[in-house]
Amino acid sequence: MDFLSQHIEALIFCAQKPIKLADIQSCLTEMFETEVPEKDIVKSLEGIMEKYNNDTFPFEVTKIGGGYQFLTKPAYQASIGILLKQQSKKRLSTSALETLSIIAYKQPVTKSEIEQIRGVNCDYSVQKLLEKELIEIKGKSDAVGRPLLYGSSERFMDYFGINDLKDLPSPRDFAPQENVNEVVEKENPTSDTE
């Protein structure tokens, strides 16, 4: 493995969130005091990804959240599942997930708009999502009182393993299920004359 690849690996390893190609290039350019071509970085990244694709490693470099990050491989899901179960107190509540879903699909959105959709106060959920850095303040609305506008953060994409908001399932993918009685009637039509 070449010298450049080792520096790139170190940057990916030390980054607390997926590191973007531009950030890798910026760090390397400052370190080497000359611009490192993007094509050289991409070539090194491909080599690194191929290296960790080998079965001897329990982790790999994955492109996620618009950047690169070390992640464990699916084969180690059981042991990681135990760890995650033990850390389950950090999971999102149903109300937080509902609030986050509304923000992700409607962004930028005000708290009052979220509350209109959910039908309940969402102060606590919004606060928790801000603390977990899954949402961020995107500005202020032009509406009366200039309420804050909320949107998803880069950490949101990392948390859910997507690269872009376009990767979210379409709302039409969540078609409501037919009423059970309607299905039964379609399968067993009866006449009122019987």
C-alpha positions as a printed Julia matrix, in Angstrom:
194×3 Matrix{Float64}:
   0.0     0.0    0.0
   1.36    3.4   -0.92
   2.17    6.29   1.41
  -0.88    8.34   0.3
  -3.28    5.47   1.07
  -1.9     5.14   4.59
  -2.61    8.8    5.27
  -6.12    8.45   3.83
  -6.78    5.39   6.02
  -5.64    7.33   9.08
  -7.98   10.22   8.23
 -10.95    7.88   7.74
 -10.14    6.03  10.96
  -9.84    9.21  13.06
 -12.86   11.02  11.64
 -15.84   10.96  14.01
 -18.29   10.92  11.1
 -17.99   10.0    7.41
 -15.18   12.1    5.95
 -15.89   13.69   2.58
 -13.52   13.51  -0.38
 -13.06   17.31  -0.28
 -12.03   17.14   3.4
  -9.53   14.37   2.68
  -8.08   16.42  -0.17
  -7.89   19.55   1.99
  -6.02   17.73   4.79
  -3.57   16.07   2.4
  -2.94   19.29   0.49
  -2.13   21.14   3.71
   0.1    18.32   4.94
   2.08   17.85   1.7
   2.02   21.6    0.95
   0.96   20.85  -2.6
  -2.43   20.05  -4.09
  -3.12   16.34  -4.15
  -5.17   15.49  -7.26
  -8.66   14.15  -6.58
  -8.1    11.26  -9.02
  -5.14   10.06  -6.91
  -7.27   10.14  -3.77
 -10.11    8.26  -5.49
  -7.66    5.63  -6.74
  -6.24    5.22  -3.21
  -9.78    5.0   -1.77
 -10.62    2.22  -4.23
  -7.49    0.33  -3.13
  -8.33    0.79   0.55
 -11.91   -0.4    0.01
 -10.63   -3.46  -1.88
  -8.08   -4.2    0.88
 -10.72   -4.25   3.62
 -13.14   -6.22   1.47
 -10.94   -9.23   2.34
 -12.54  -11.72   4.77
  -9.66  -11.39   7.25
 -11.0    -8.01   8.35
 -14.19   -7.67  10.44
 -14.68   -4.13   9.14
 -14.58   -2.29   5.81
 -14.45    1.22   4.42
 -17.91    2.2    3.22
 -19.16    5.23   1.36
 -21.97    6.55   3.54
 -23.48    9.92   4.43
 -21.62   11.54   1.53
 -18.22   10.45   2.86
 -16.11    7.46   3.87
 -16.15    5.6    7.16
 -14.95    2.34   8.71
 -17.95    0.08   9.45
 -18.19   -3.49  10.69
 -19.24   -6.15   8.2
 -22.71   -7.77   8.29
 -21.19  -11.14   9.36
 -20.57   -9.61  12.8
 -24.15   -8.44  13.21
 -24.89  -10.83  16.12
 -22.11   -9.59  18.39
 -22.8    -5.99  17.48
 -26.5    -6.59  18.07
 -25.72   -7.56  21.67
 -23.75   -4.37  22.16
 -26.54   -2.29  20.64
 -29.11   -4.05  22.81
 -27.07   -3.09  25.87
 -26.99    0.48  24.64
 -30.7     0.53  23.77
 -31.39    3.33  26.22
 -29.88    5.62  23.6
 -32.42    4.6   20.95
 -35.03    6.99  19.64
 -38.52    6.83  21.11
 -41.55    6.38  18.87
 -42.48   10.05  19.3
 -38.95   11.13  18.37
 -39.02    8.89  15.27
 -42.41   10.32  14.23
 -41.11   13.86  14.69
 -37.9    13.04  12.8
 -39.88   11.51   9.93
 -42.0    14.63   9.56
 -38.9    16.83   9.57
 -37.1    14.63   7.03
 -40.0    14.65   4.56
 -41.36   18.18   5.07
 -38.15   20.15   5.7
 -37.68   22.95   6.32
 -40.56   22.83   8.79
 -41.59   24.76  11.91
 -42.43   23.16  15.26
 -46.06   24.24  14.95
 -46.33   22.5   11.56
 -44.91   19.31  13.11
 -47.43   19.59  15.96
 -50.31   20.05  13.5
 -49.35   16.81  11.76
 -48.7    14.81  14.95
 -51.57   16.34  16.9
 -49.48   16.66  20.09
 -46.81   18.93  21.56
 -43.36   18.03  20.26
 -41.06   20.26  22.35
 -39.36   17.31  24.05
 -38.85   15.32  20.82
 -37.42   18.31  18.96
 -35.06   19.05  21.86
 -33.84   15.41  22.0
 -33.31   15.32  18.23
 -31.3    18.55  18.43
 -29.19   17.09  21.27
 -28.52   13.94  19.22
 -27.64   16.2   16.26
 -30.11   14.39  13.98
 -31.81   17.67  13.12
 -30.58   21.23  12.95
 -31.99   24.73  12.77
 -32.11   25.79   9.13
 -33.21   29.39   9.68
 -36.38   31.3   10.49
 -39.74   31.29   8.78
 -41.26   34.45   7.32
 -44.5    33.65   9.2
 -45.73   35.72  12.13
 -43.31   35.46  15.06
 -40.53   34.2   12.76
 -40.52   30.61  14.14
 -37.44   28.44  13.72
 -37.22   26.1   10.73
 -35.91   22.59  11.3
 -34.3    20.18   8.86
 -32.3    16.97   8.94
 -28.55   17.07   9.55
 -25.63   15.18   8.0
 -25.64   13.0   11.12
 -29.22   12.01  10.21
 -27.98   10.5    6.94
 -25.14    8.74   8.74
 -27.53    7.41  11.42
 -29.85    5.89   8.82
 -27.12    4.81   6.4
 -28.13    6.92   3.43
 -26.06    9.18   1.18
 -28.76   11.64   0.17
 -32.32   12.58   1.13
 -33.38   11.16  -2.24
 -32.52    7.72  -0.79
 -35.46    7.99   1.65
 -38.42    5.81   0.69
 -41.15    7.68  -1.14
 -44.29    8.38   0.94
 -46.32    6.52  -1.69
 -44.32    3.38  -0.72
 -46.28    3.48   2.54
 -49.73    2.95   1.02
 -52.38    2.34   3.67
 -53.48   -1.27   3.93
 -57.01   -2.06   2.91
 -59.54   -2.54   5.64
 -59.75   -6.24   6.52
 -63.55   -6.22   6.09
 -63.19   -4.77   2.57
 -60.76   -7.54   1.62
 -63.06  -10.23   3.02
 -66.05   -8.77   1.12
 -64.06   -8.7   -2.14
 -63.07  -12.35  -1.72
 -66.53  -13.52  -0.53
 -69.19  -11.28  -2.07
 -72.67  -11.86  -0.64
 -76.04  -10.67  -1.8
 -78.63   -8.92   0.39
 -81.33  -11.16  -1.13
 -80.06  -14.33   0.53
